[in-house]
């Protein structure tokens, strides 16, 4: 069964664009990345799935349940981590965690304690005294303590130091191995590349690509770095060209045979052909879309 | 009832401050009565010469020399305005504070329906207003007993009941408004309470403005009428009940489908 499915999901804010005809499918048990720059529509998609905003047209389901008709049943199985966490003032972390568990009518105290220990969060601290990063940790514990079937994480690592980020992703990987689906929005592509099995790219409210992470990396382009002197002026399919220290580096998406013929005509002292990282592919997608 | 308990806990400081201030002020007023009782005939004569302004405050029909008359004017104003401010502020911010403080994302992503949230938050307002009135009424009764006067039970009960109903009406209207706004809630709440208060004063000033009494809950809290008739105006209270229910219905309709952006 699909954990998330959207069918021409559209949300507009008056004249402003939100998301347009979004088609997305996330299978149960997937660790799914949702990539896009700020303002692309990631949060709008997430807020619509969670019922915080209503779709203008189209629809979506979570675990086969309609997001409008069966919101409560969906939320019973979902843990949500917002990009910025806000809690009620004057409460202690433990009170917030207890309040969240009470709203779910479950006792999560053992899991909450364990998560606080792993994330080095003092549950006796007052919310008002927490730093941005510690507030984020409290939000992580809130989202995870009920062991939900689906975790929806909106830019989750903001405010966490690298050690905490590692601990956080370890917990997510554990949950994913236990069967939880993870839907993870980010504009930090290395995070997505390291953790996700599949990803979708959203731009100006529309999904422009959705595939396995490896497929993204093999999207036709290679990162080529040449040391020496070569004439690349007649070579087609070059992008993102940079030069310096006697080397030229570029993304190449043409025929390999043509590249080799071009290089053999020049003086090459060193050559590297590598898979581009996701960031390069992502930029490549955006450049193509922008050109269109 | 998790949200009800949460709201009572969140609002307890404001509750005790308002209850304490209103209760203490009423008690001080009652204690002052013994001091000023002898001079009240002169005060009544003085006030009776202010023409329509005297009528605006109902002082033309009340005797300051009696505990009931003194209480209806002095304590009534404090209970009326204090209670109206508390009801307005707590109700108008009850829903909007979740968006102002950005806690709506936390609350609304838990498996609890918006209707349930509305109901429990409304109950929290009702419980707080009811408790405030019980405590304040008890403080008044104890103060009257403490100065050795006999308690005018019926007059006192009707006056306090009228102000309790006023607070519920204002709370209902402000609760409806709370579902539409995202900021500036306290200013709006105070503004509504003050507007109702002055609307009542204006309606008492001249006969041509008398129709305004249908637009303010303070009209059925007029101490002079309550003490003279020993009953509340059922017609005005019915209008108030409709306004209160309309506010709650507006919240019900609006909050259920509101986009939390």
mmCIF file with all atom_site columns, N, CA, C and O in Angstrom, chain A residues 11 13 47 50-54 71-72 75-76 80 82 86-91 96 99-100 102-104 142, chain B residues 2-3 6-7 10 13 98 101-114 256-261:
data_model
loop_
_atom_site.group_PDB
_atom_site.id
_atom_site.type_symbol
_atom_site.label_atom_id
_atom_site.label_alt_id
_atom_site.label_comp_id
_atom_site.label_asym_id
_atom_site.label_entity_id
_atom_site.label_seq_id
_atom_site.pdbx_PDB_ins_code
_atom_site.Cartn_x
_atom_site.Cartn_y
_atom_site.Cartn_z
_atom_site.occupancy
_atom_site.B_iso_or_equiv
_atom_site.pdbx_formal_charge
_atom_site.auth_seq_id
_atom_site.auth_comp_id
_atom_site.auth_asym_id
_atom_site.auth_atom_id
_atom_site.pdbx_PDB_model_num
ATOM 1   N N  . UNK A 1 11  ? -3.039  23.605 -4.418 1.00 0.00 ? 11  UNK A N  1
ATOM 2   C CA . UNK A 1 11  ? -3.394  24.574 -3.382 1.00 0.00 ? 11  UNK A CA 1
ATOM 3   C C  . UNK A 1 11  ? -2.939  25.945 -3.850 1.00 0.00 ? 11  UNK A C  1
ATOM 4   O O  . UNK A 1 11  ? -1.762  26.157 -4.133 1.00 0.00 ? 11  UNK A O  1
ATOM 5   N N  . UNK A 1 13  ? -3.229  30.210 -3.003 1.00 0.00 ? 13  UNK A N  1
ATOM 6   C CA . UNK A 1 13  ? -3.585  31.220 -1.997 1.00 0.00 ? 13  UNK A CA 1
ATOM 7   C C  . UNK A 1 13  ? -4.039  32.456 -2.759 1.00 0.00 ? 13  UNK A C  1
ATOM 8   O O  . UNK A 1 13  ? -3.237  33.331 -3.050 1.00 0.00 ? 13  UNK A O  1
ATOM 9   N N  . UNK A 1 47  ? 1.766   20.597 4.658  1.00 0.00 ? 47  UNK A N  1
ATOM 10  C CA . UNK A 1 47  ? 0.646   21.139 5.445  1.00 0.00 ? 47  UNK A CA 1
ATOM 11  C C  . UNK A 1 47  ? -0.694  20.659 4.895  1.00 0.00 ? 47  UNK A C  1
ATOM 12  O O  . UNK A 1 47  ? -1.646  20.481 5.645  1.00 0.00 ? 47  UNK A O  1
ATOM 13  N N  . UNK A 1 50  ? -1.219  17.109 6.063  1.00 0.00 ? 50  UNK A N  1
ATOM 14  C CA . UNK A 1 50  ? -1.530  17.046 7.505  1.00 0.00 ? 50  UNK A CA 1
ATOM 15  C C  . UNK A 1 50  ? -2.882  17.681 7.854  1.00 0.00 ? 50  UNK A C  1
ATOM 16  O O  . UNK A 1 50  ? -3.291  17.670 9.013  1.00 0.00 ? 50  UNK A O  1
ATOM 17  N N  . UNK A 1 51  ? -3.538  18.266 6.862  1.00 0.00 ? 51  UNK A N  1
ATOM 18  C CA . UNK A 1 51  ? -4.852  18.864 7.116  1.00 0.00 ? 51  UNK A CA 1
ATOM 19  C C  . UNK A 1 51  ? -4.791  20.247 7.720  1.00 0.00 ? 51  UNK A C  1
ATOM 20  O O  . UNK A 1 51  ? -5.813  20.766 8.170  1.00 0.00 ? 51  UNK A O  1
ATOM 21  N N  . UNK A 1 52  ? -3.599  20.856 7.759  1.00 0.00 ? 52  UNK A N  1
ATOM 22  C CA . UNK A 1 52  ? -3.508  22.222 8.281  1.00 0.00 ? 52  UNK A CA 1
ATOM 23  C C  . UNK A 1 52  ? -4.104  23.204 7.282  1.00 0.00 ? 52  UNK A C  1
ATOM 24  O O  . UNK A 1 52  ? -4.619  24.257 7.658  1.00 0.00 ? 52  UNK A O  1
ATOM 25  N N  . UNK A 1 53  ? -4.000  22.880 5.995  1.00 0.00 ? 53  UNK A N  1
ATOM 26  C CA . UNK A 1 53  ? -4.660  23.682 4.965  1.00 0.00 ? 53  UNK A CA 1
ATOM 27  C C  . UNK A 1 53  ? -5.445  22.738 4.059  1.00 0.00 ? 53  UNK A C  1
ATOM 28  O O  . UNK A 1 53  ? -5.083  21.569 3.908  1.00 0.00 ? 53  UNK A O  1
ATOM 29  N N  . UNK A 1 54  ? -6.513  23.245 3.480  1.00 0.00 ? 54  UNK A N  1
ATOM 30  C CA . UNK A 1 54  ? -7.352  22.378 2.625  1.00 0.00 ? 54  UNK A CA 1
ATOM 31  C C  . UNK A 1 54  ? -6.931  22.533 1.172  1.00 0.00 ? 54  UNK A C  1
ATOM 32  O O  . UNK A 1 54  ? -6.577  23.636 0.743  1.00 0.00 ? 54  UNK A O  1
ATOM 33  N N  . UNK A 1 71  ? -9.008  12.756 8.512  1.00 0.00 ? 71  UNK A N  1
ATOM 34  C CA . UNK A 1 71  ? -7.825  13.449 9.036  1.00 0.00 ? 71  UNK A CA 1
ATOM 35  C C  . UNK A 1 71  ? -7.366  12.881 10.385 1.00 0.00 ? 71  UNK A C  1
ATOM 36  O O  . UNK A 1 71  ? -6.174  12.633 10.586 1.00 0.00 ? 71  UNK A O  1
ATOM 37  N N  . UNK A 1 72  ? -8.313  12.680 11.285 1.00 0.00 ? 72  UNK A N  1
ATOM 38  C CA . UNK A 1 72  ? -7.941  12.201 12.623 1.00 0.00 ? 72  UNK A CA 1
ATOM 39  C C  . UNK A 1 72  ? -7.285  10.828 12.574 1.00 0.00 ? 72  UNK A C  1
ATOM 40  O O  . UNK A 1 72  ? -6.294  10.573 13.255 1.00 0.00 ? 72  UNK A O  1
ATOM 41  N N  . UNK A 1 75  ? -3.793  11.253 11.303 1.00 0.00 ? 75  UNK A N  1
ATOM 42  C CA . UNK A 1 75  ? -2.877  11.866 12.277 1.00 0.00 ? 75  UNK A CA 1
ATOM 43  C C  . UNK A 1 75  ? -2.519  10.902 13.410 1.00 0.00 ? 75  UNK A C  1
ATOM 44  O O  . UNK A 1 75  ? -1.474  11.040 14.046 1.00 0.00 ? 75  UNK A O  1
ATOM 45  N N  . UNK A 1 76  ? -3.396  9.929  13.645 1.00 0.00 ? 76  UNK A N  1
ATOM 46  C CA . UNK A 1 76  ? -3.100  8.915  14.667 1.00 0.00 ? 76  UNK A CA 1
ATOM 47  C C  . UNK A 1 76  ? -1.844  8.122  14.288 1.00 0.00 ? 76  UNK A C  1
ATOM 48  O O  . UNK A 1 76  ? -1.141  7.609  15.143 1.00 0.00 ? 76  UNK A O  1
ATOM 49  N N  . UNK A 1 80  ? 4.844   14.374 13.081 1.00 0.00 ? 80  UNK A N  1
ATOM 50  C CA . UNK A 1 80  ? 5.235   15.521 12.245 1.00 0.00 ? 80  UNK A CA 1
ATOM 51  C C  . UNK A 1 80  ? 6.289   16.357 12.946 1.00 0.00 ? 80  UNK A C  1
ATOM 52  O O  . UNK A 1 80  ? 6.158   16.703 14.118 1.00 0.00 ? 80  UNK A O  1
ATOM 53  N N  . UNK A 1 82  ? 7.972   19.944 12.406 1.00 0.00 ? 82  UNK A N  1
ATOM 54  C CA . UNK A 1 82  ? 7.975   21.175 11.593 1.00 0.00 ? 82  UNK A CA 1
ATOM 55  C C  . UNK A 1 82  ? 9.378   21.740 11.452 1.00 0.00 ? 82  UNK A C  1
ATOM 56  O O  . UNK A 1 82  ? 10.274  21.405 12.229 1.00 0.00 ? 82  UNK A O  1
ATOM 57  N N  . UNK A 1 86  ? 7.531   25.362 17.736 1.00 0.00 ? 86  UNK A N  1
ATOM 58  C CA . UNK A 1 86  ? 7.018   26.290 18.743 1.00 0.00 ? 86  UNK A CA 1
ATOM 59  C C  . UNK A 1 86  ? 6.160   25.529 19.742 1.00 0.00 ? 86  UNK A C  1
ATOM 60  O O  . UNK A 1 86  ? 5.345   24.692 19.346 1.00 0.00 ? 86  UNK A O  1
ATOM 61  N N  . UNK A 1 87  ? 6.367   25.841 21.025 1.00 0.00 ? 87  UNK A N  1
ATOM 62  C CA . UNK A 1 87  ? 5.600   25.166 22.079 1.00 0.00 ? 87  UNK A CA 1
ATOM 63  C C  . UNK A 1 87  ? 4.967   26.211 22.982 1.00 0.00 ? 87  UNK A C  1
ATOM 64  O O  . UNK A 1 87  ? 5.255   27.402 22.866 1.00 0.00 ? 87  UNK A O  1
ATOM 65  N N  . UNK A 1 88  ? 4.158   25.719 23.910 1.00 0.00 ? 88  UNK A N  1
ATOM 66  C CA . UNK A 1 88  ? 3.478   26.626 24.834 1.00 0.00 ? 88  UNK A CA 1
ATOM 67  C C  . UNK A 1 88  ? 4.466   27.144 25.873 1.00 0.00 ? 88  UNK A C  1
ATOM 68  O O  . UNK A 1 88  ? 5.265   26.376 26.411 1.00 0.00 ? 88  UNK A O  1
ATOM 69  N N  . UNK A 1 89  ? 4.396   28.446 26.152 1.00 0.00 ? 89  UNK A N  1
ATOM 70  C CA . UNK A 1 89  ? 5.344   29.004 27.119 1.00 0.00 ? 89  UNK A CA 1
ATOM 71  C C  . UNK A 1 89  ? 5.077   28.476 28.526 1.00 0.00 ? 89  UNK A C  1
ATOM 72  O O  . UNK A 1 89  ? 3.989   27.974 28.803 1.00 0.00 ? 89  UNK A O  1
ATOM 73  N N  . UNK A 1 90  ? 6.064   28.606 29.353 1.00 0.00 ? 90  UNK A N  1
ATOM 74  C CA . UNK A 1 90  ? 6.010   28.237 30.781 1.00 0.00 ? 90  UNK A CA 1
ATOM 75  C C  . UNK A 1 90  ? 5.967   26.734 31.019 1.00 0.00 ? 90  UNK A C  1
ATOM 76  O O  . UNK A 1 90  ? 5.955   26.289 32.157 1.00 0.00 ? 90  UNK A O  1
ATOM 77  N N  . UNK A 1 91  ? 5.860   25.944 29.963 1.00 0.00 ? 91  UNK A N  1
ATOM 78  C CA . UNK A 1 91  ? 5.825   24.485 30.167 1.00 0.00 ? 91  UNK A CA 1
ATOM 79  C C  . UNK A 1 91  ? 7.246   23.932 30.177 1.00 0.00 ? 91  UNK A C  1
ATOM 80  O O  . UNK A 1 91  ? 8.140   24.499 29.565 1.00 0.00 ? 91  UNK A O  1
ATOM 81  N N  . UNK A 1 96  ? 5.343   19.117 27.837 1.00 0.00 ? 96  UNK A N  1
ATOM 82  C CA . UNK A 1 96  ? 4.975   19.159 26.414 1.00 0.00 ? 96  UNK A CA 1
ATOM 83  C C  . UNK A 1 96  ? 4.866   17.734 25.859 1.00 0.00 ? 96  UNK A C  1
ATOM 84  O O  . UNK A 1 96  ? 3.909   17.398 25.158 1.00 0.00 ? 96  UNK A O  1
ATOM 85  N N  . UNK A 1 99  ? 1.779   16.180 27.250 1.00 0.00 ? 99  UNK A N  1
ATOM 86  C CA . UNK A 1 99  ? 0.593   16.756 26.608 1.00 0.00 ? 99  UNK A CA 1
ATOM 87  C C  . UNK A 1 99  ? 0.396   16.123 25.227 1.00 0.00 ? 99  UNK A C  1
ATOM 88  O O  . UNK A 1 99  ? -0.717  15.714 24.861 1.00 0.00 ? 99  UNK A O  1
ATOM 89  N N  . UNK A 1 100 ? 1.487   16.007 24.488 1.00 0.00 ? 100 UNK A N  1
ATOM 90  C CA . UNK A 1 100 ? 1.417   15.402 23.150 1.00 0.00 ? 100 UNK A CA 1
ATOM 91  C C  . UNK A 1 100 ? 0.949   13.944 23.240 1.00 0.00 ? 100 UNK A C  1
ATOM 92  O O  . UNK A 1 100 ? 0.088   13.508 22.467 1.00 0.00 ? 100 UNK A O  1
ATOM 93  N N  . UNK A 1 102 ? -0.790  12.596 25.683 1.00 0.00 ? 102 UNK A N  1
ATOM 94  C CA . UNK A 1 102 ? -2.197  12.585 26.126 1.00 0.00 ? 102 UNK A CA 1
ATOM 95  C C  . UNK A 1 102 ? -3.141  12.856 24.966 1.00 0.00 ? 102 UNK A C  1
ATOM 96  O O  . UNK A 1 102 ? -4.227  12.281 24.883 1.00 0.00 ? 102 UNK A O  1
ATOM 97  N N  . UNK A 1 103 ? -2.735  13.772 24.079 1.00 0.00 ? 103 UNK A N  1
ATOM 98  C CA . UNK A 1 103 ? -3.576  14.057 22.909 1.00 0.00 ? 103 UNK A CA 1
ATOM 99  C C  . UNK A 1 103 ? -3.695  12.827 22.009 1.00 0.00 ? 103 UNK A C  1
ATOM 100 O O  . UNK A 1 103 ? -4.668  12.653 21.291 1.00 0.00 ? 103 UNK A O  1
ATOM 101 N N  . UNK A 1 104 ? -2.664  11.977 22.060 1.00 0.00 ? 104 UNK A N  1
ATOM 102 C CA . UNK A 1 104 ? -2.702  10.721 21.283 1.00 0.00 ? 104 UNK A CA 1
ATOM 103 C C  . UNK A 1 104 ? -3.283  9.572  22.091 1.00 0.00 ? 104 UNK A C  1
ATOM 104 O O  . UNK A 1 104 ? -3.350  8.438  21.603 1.00 0.00 ? 104 UNK A O  1
ATOM 105 N N  . UNK A 1 142 ? 8.833   14.701 20.324 1.00 0.00 ? 142 UNK A N  1
ATOM 106 C CA . UNK A 1 142 ? 7.369   14.751 20.181 1.00 0.00 ? 142 UNK A CA 1
ATOM 107 C C  . UNK A 1 142 ? 6.915   13.942 18.973 1.00 0.00 ? 142 UNK A C  1
ATOM 108 O O  . UNK A 1 142 ? 5.927   13.212 19.026 1.00 0.00 ? 142 UNK A O  1
ATOM 109 N N  . UNK B 2 2   ? -8.254  16.608 27.633 1.00 0.00 ? 2   UNK B N  1
ATOM 110 C CA . UNK B 2 2   ? -6.844  17.007 27.721 1.00 0.00 ? 2   UNK B CA 1
ATOM 111 C C  . UNK B 2 2   ? -6.673  18.504 27.432 1.00 0.00 ? 2   UNK B C  1
ATOM 112 O O  . UNK B 2 2   ? -5.925  19.205 28.134 1.00 0.00 ? 2   UNK B O  1
ATOM 113 N N  . UNK B 2 3   ? -7.387  18.986 26.426 1.00 0.00 ? 3   UNK B N  1
ATOM 114 C CA . UNK B 2 3   ? -7.221  20.401 26.048 1.00 0.00 ? 3   UNK B CA 1
ATOM 115 C C  . UNK B 2 3   ? -7.854  21.308 27.102 1.00 0.00 ? 3   UNK B C  1
ATOM 116 O O  . UNK B 2 3   ? -7.303  22.367 27.421 1.00 0.00 ? 3   UNK B O  1
ATOM 117 N N  . UNK B 2 6   ? -5.428  21.523 29.833 1.00 0.00 ? 6   UNK B N  1
ATOM 118 C CA . UNK B 2 6   ? -4.282  22.303 29.364 1.00 0.00 ? 6   UNK B CA 1
ATOM 119 C C  . UNK B 2 6   ? -4.608  23.793 29.379 1.00 0.00 ? 6   UNK B C  1
ATOM 120 O O  . UNK B 2 6   ? -3.796  24.611 29.835 1.00 0.00 ? 6   UNK B O  1
ATOM 121 N N  . UNK B 2 7   ? -5.784  24.150 28.901 1.00 0.00 ? 7   UNK B N  1
ATOM 122 C CA . UNK B 2 7   ? -6.170  25.568 28.858 1.00 0.00 ? 7   UNK B CA 1
ATOM 123 C C  . UNK B 2 7   ? -6.331  26.153 30.262 1.00 0.00 ? 7   UNK B C  1
ATOM 124 O O  . UNK B 2 7   ? -5.957  27.297 30.502 1.00 0.00 ? 7   UNK B O  1
ATOM 125 N N  . UNK B 2 10  ? -2.859  26.715 31.453 1.00 0.00 ? 10  UNK B N  1
ATOM 126 C CA . UNK B 2 10  ? -2.233  27.847 30.754 1.00 0.00 ? 10  UNK B CA 1
ATOM 127 C C  . UNK B 2 10  ? -2.798  29.192 31.215 1.00 0.00 ? 10  UNK B C  1
ATOM 128 O O  . UNK B 2 10  ? -2.094  30.180 31.268 1.00 0.00 ? 10  UNK B O  1
ATOM 129 N N  . UNK B 2 13  ? -2.733  31.842 35.661 1.00 0.00 ? 13  UNK B N  1
ATOM 130 C CA . UNK B 2 13  ? -2.175  33.085 36.197 1.00 0.00 ? 13  UNK B CA 1
ATOM 131 C C  . UNK B 2 13  ? -3.129  34.248 35.936 1.00 0.00 ? 13  UNK B C  1
ATOM 132 O O  . UNK B 2 13  ? -3.465  35.003 36.862 1.00 0.00 ? 13  UNK B O  1
ATOM 133 N N  . UNK B 2 98  ? -3.185  30.432 19.285 1.00 0.00 ? 98  UNK B N  1
ATOM 134 C CA . UNK B 2 98  ? -2.461  29.290 18.714 1.00 0.00 ? 98  UNK B CA 1
ATOM 135 C C  . UNK B 2 98  ? -1.718  29.713 17.444 1.00 0.00 ? 98  UNK B C  1
ATOM 136 O O  . UNK B 2 98  ? -0.642  29.194 17.155 1.00 0.00 ? 98  UNK B O  1
ATOM 137 N N  . UNK B 2 101 ? 1.070   32.565 18.585 1.00 0.00 ? 101 UNK B N  1
ATOM 138 C CA . UNK B 2 101 ? 2.248   31.950 19.209 1.00 0.00 ? 101 UNK B CA 1
ATOM 139 C C  . UNK B 2 101 ? 2.802   30.784 18.401 1.00 0.00 ? 101 UNK B C  1
ATOM 140 O O  . UNK B 2 101 ? 3.720   30.095 18.834 1.00 0.00 ? 101 UNK B O  1
ATOM 141 N N  . UNK B 2 102 ? 2.206   30.552 17.239 1.00 0.00 ? 102 UNK B N  1
ATOM 142 C CA . UNK B 2 102 ? 2.649   29.503 16.293 1.00 0.00 ? 102 UNK B CA 1
ATOM 143 C C  . UNK B 2 102 ? 2.602   28.106 16.890 1.00 0.00 ? 102 UNK B C  1
ATOM 144 O O  . UNK B 2 102 ? 3.404   27.241 16.531 1.00 0.00 ? 102 UNK B O  1
ATOM 145 N N  . UNK B 2 103 ? 1.689   27.895 17.832 1.00 0.00 ? 103 UNK B N  1
ATOM 146 C CA . UNK B 2 103 ? 1.533   26.557 18.415 1.00 0.00 ? 103 UNK B CA 1
ATOM 147 C C  . UNK B 2 103 ? 0.438   25.767 17.695 1.00 0.00 ? 103 UNK B C  1
ATOM 148 O O  . UNK B 2 103 ? 0.214   24.603 18.025 1.00 0.00 ? 103 UNK B O  1
ATOM 149 N N  . UNK B 2 104 ? -0.215  26.402 16.712 1.00 0.00 ? 104 UNK B N  1
ATOM 150 C CA . UNK B 2 104 ? -1.301  25.720 15.988 1.00 0.00 ? 104 UNK B CA 1
ATOM 151 C C  . UNK B 2 104 ? -0.780  24.467 15.283 1.00 0.00 ? 104 UNK B C  1
ATOM 152 O O  . UNK B 2 104 ? -1.462  23.435 15.253 1.00 0.00 ? 104 UNK B O  1
ATOM 153 N N  . UNK B 2 105 ? 0.444   24.544 14.735 1.00 0.00 ? 105 UNK B N  1
ATOM 154 C CA . UNK B 2 105 ? 1.018   23.375 14.052 1.00 0.00 ? 105 UNK B CA 1
ATOM 155 C C  . UNK B 2 105 ? 1.136   22.201 15.009 1.00 0.00 ? 105 UNK B C  1
ATOM 156 O O  . UNK B 2 105 ? 0.877   21.056 14.645 1.00 0.00 ? 105 UNK B O  1
ATOM 157 N N  . UNK B 2 106 ? 1.560   22.503 16.236 1.00 0.00 ? 106 UNK B N  1
ATOM 158 C CA . UNK B 2 106 ? 1.709   21.443 17.237 1.00 0.00 ? 106 UNK B CA 1
ATOM 159 C C  . UNK B 2 106 ? 0.342   20.829 17.550 1.00 0.00 ? 106 UNK B C  1
ATOM 160 O O  . UNK B 2 106 ? 0.150   19.628 17.479 1.00 0.00 ? 106 UNK B O  1
ATOM 161 N N  . UNK B 2 107 ? -0.611  21.689 17.886 1.00 0.00 ? 107 UNK B N  1
ATOM 162 C CA . UNK B 2 107 ? -1.921  21.204 18.351 1.00 0.00 ? 107 UNK B CA 1
ATOM 163 C C  . UNK B 2 107 ? -2.684  20.481 17.247 1.00 0.00 ? 107 UNK B C  1
ATOM 164 O O  . UNK B 2 107 ? -3.228  19.391 17.455 1.00 0.00 ? 107 UNK B O  1
ATOM 165 N N  . UNK B 2 108 ? -2.700  21.087 16.064 1.00 0.00 ? 108 UNK B N  1
ATOM 166 C CA . UNK B 2 108 ? -3.575  20.564 15.002 1.00 0.00 ? 108 UNK B CA 1
ATOM 167 C C  . UNK B 2 108 ? -2.980  19.396 14.226 1.00 0.00 ? 108 UNK B C  1
ATOM 168 O O  . UNK B 2 108 ? -3.622  18.872 13.324 1.00 0.00 ? 108 UNK B O  1
ATOM 169 N N  . UNK B 2 109 ? -1.761  18.995 14.566 1.00 0.00 ? 109 UNK B N  1
ATOM 170 C CA . UNK B 2 109 ? -1.218  17.806 13.916 1.00 0.00 ? 109 UNK B CA 1
ATOM 171 C C  . UNK B 2 109 ? -1.291  16.597 14.855 1.00 0.00 ? 109 UNK B C  1
ATOM 172 O O  . UNK B 2 109 ? -0.633  15.593 14.627 1.00 0.00 ? 109 UNK B O  1
ATOM 173 N N  . UNK B 2 110 ? -2.076  16.738 15.899 1.00 0.00 ? 110 UNK B N  1
ATOM 174 C CA . UNK B 2 110 ? -2.382  15.597 16.763 1.00 0.00 ? 110 UNK B CA 1
ATOM 175 C C  . UNK B 2 110 ? -3.754  15.040 16.390 1.00 0.00 ? 110 UNK B C  1
ATOM 176 O O  . UNK B 2 110 ? -4.580  15.775 15.845 1.00 0.00 ? 110 UNK B O  1
ATOM 177 N N  . UNK B 2 111 ? -3.985  13.769 16.678 1.00 0.00 ? 111 UNK B N  1
ATOM 178 C CA . UNK B 2 111 ? -5.255  13.156 16.248 1.00 0.00 ? 111 UNK B CA 1
ATOM 179 C C  . UNK B 2 111 ? -6.446  13.602 17.087 1.00 0.00 ? 111 UNK B C  1
ATOM 180 O O  . UNK B 2 111 ? -6.998  12.834 17.877 1.00 0.00 ? 111 UNK B O  1
ATOM 181 N N  . UNK B 2 112 ? -6.807  14.834 16.924 1.00 0.00 ? 112 UNK B N  1
ATOM 182 C CA . UNK B 2 112 ? -7.968  15.376 17.636 1.00 0.00 ? 112 UNK B CA 1
ATOM 183 C C  . UNK B 2 112 ? -8.655  16.347 16.669 1.00 0.00 ? 112 UNK B C  1
ATOM 184 O O  . UNK B 2 112 ? -7.982  17.133 16.005 1.00 0.00 ? 112 UNK B O  1
ATOM 185 N N  . UNK B 2 113 ? -9.963  16.248 16.585 1.00 0.00 ? 113 UNK B N  1
ATOM 186 C CA . UNK B 2 113 ? -10.665 17.050 15.575 1.00 0.00 ? 113 UNK B CA 1
ATOM 187 C C  . UNK B 2 113 ? -10.718 18.513 15.992 1.00 0.00 ? 113 UNK B C  1
ATOM 188 O O  . UNK B 2 113 ? -10.649 18.846 17.188 1.00 0.00 ? 113 UNK B O  1
ATOM 189 N N  . UNK B 2 114 ? -10.857 19.371 15.000 1.00 0.00 ? 114 UNK B N  1
ATOM 190 C CA . UNK B 2 114 ? -10.953 20.809 15.306 1.00 0.00 ? 114 UNK B CA 1
ATOM 191 C C  . UNK B 2 114 ? -12.222 21.086 16.104 1.00 0.00 ? 114 UNK B C  1
ATOM 192 O O  . UNK B 2 114 ? -12.263 21.997 16.919 1.00 0.00 ? 114 UNK B O  1
ATOM 193 N N  . UNK B 2 256 ? -13.453 25.208 11.695 1.00 0.00 ? 256 UNK B N  1
ATOM 194 C CA . UNK B 2 256 ? -13.442 23.859 11.133 1.00 0.00 ? 256 UNK B CA 1
ATOM 195 C C  . UNK B 2 256 ? -12.741 23.779 9.798  1.00 0.00 ? 256 UNK B C  1
ATOM 196 O O  . UNK B 2 256 ? -12.185 22.744 9.436  1.00 0.00 ? 256 UNK B O  1
ATOM 197 N N  . UNK B 2 257 ? -12.773 24.860 9.029  1.00 0.00 ? 257 UNK B N  1
ATOM 198 C CA . UNK B 2 257 ? -12.184 24.805 7.691  1.00 0.00 ? 257 UNK B CA 1
ATOM 199 C C  . UNK B 2 257 ? -11.108 25.866 7.464  1.00 0.00 ? 257 UNK B C  1
ATOM 200 O O  . UNK B 2 257 ? -10.713 26.148 6.338  1.00 0.00 ? 257 UNK B O  1
ATOM 201 N N  . UNK B 2 258 ? -10.643 26.458 8.543  1.00 0.00 ? 258 UNK B N  1
ATOM 202 C CA . UNK B 2 258 ? -9.655  27.530 8.411  1.00 0.00 ? 258 UNK B CA 1
ATOM 203 C C  . UNK B 2 258 ? -8.288  26.982 8.003  1.00 0.00 ? 258 UNK B C  1
ATOM 204 O O  . UNK B 2 258 ? -7.834  25.971 8.550  1.00 0.00 ? 258 UNK B O  1
ATOM 205 N N  . UNK B 2 259 ? -7.633  27.665 7.070  1.00 0.00 ? 259 UNK B N  1
ATOM 206 C CA . UNK B 2 259 ? -6.269  27.293 6.696  1.00 0.00 ? 259 UNK B CA 1
ATOM 207 C C  . UNK B 2 259 ? -5.299  27.852 7.724  1.00 0.00 ? 259 UNK B C  1
ATOM 208 O O  . UNK B 2 259 ? -5.326  29.048 8.031  1.00 0.00 ? 259 UNK B O  1
ATOM 209 N N  . UNK B 2 260 ? -4.465  26.983 8.254  1.00 0.00 ? 260 UNK B N  1
ATOM 210 C CA . UNK B 2 260 ? -3.434  27.421 9.205  1.00 0.00 ? 260 UNK B CA 1
ATOM 211 C C  . UNK B 2 260 ? -2.143  27.577 8.405  1.00 0.00 ? 260 UNK B C  1
ATOM 212 O O  . UNK B 2 260 ? -1.475  26.595 8.080  1.00 0.00 ? 260 UNK B O  1
ATOM 213 N N  . UNK B 2 261 ? -1.826  28.815 8.068  1.00 0.00 ? 261 UNK B N  1
ATOM 214 C CA . UNK B 2 261 ? -0.677  29.037 7.168  1.00 0.00 ? 261 UNK B CA 1
ATOM 215 C C  . UNK B 2 261 ? 0.548   29.497 7.946  1.00 0.00 ? 261 UNK B C  1
ATOM 216 O O  . UNK B 2 261 ? 0.452   29.878 9.086  1.00 0.00 ? 261 UNK B O  1
#
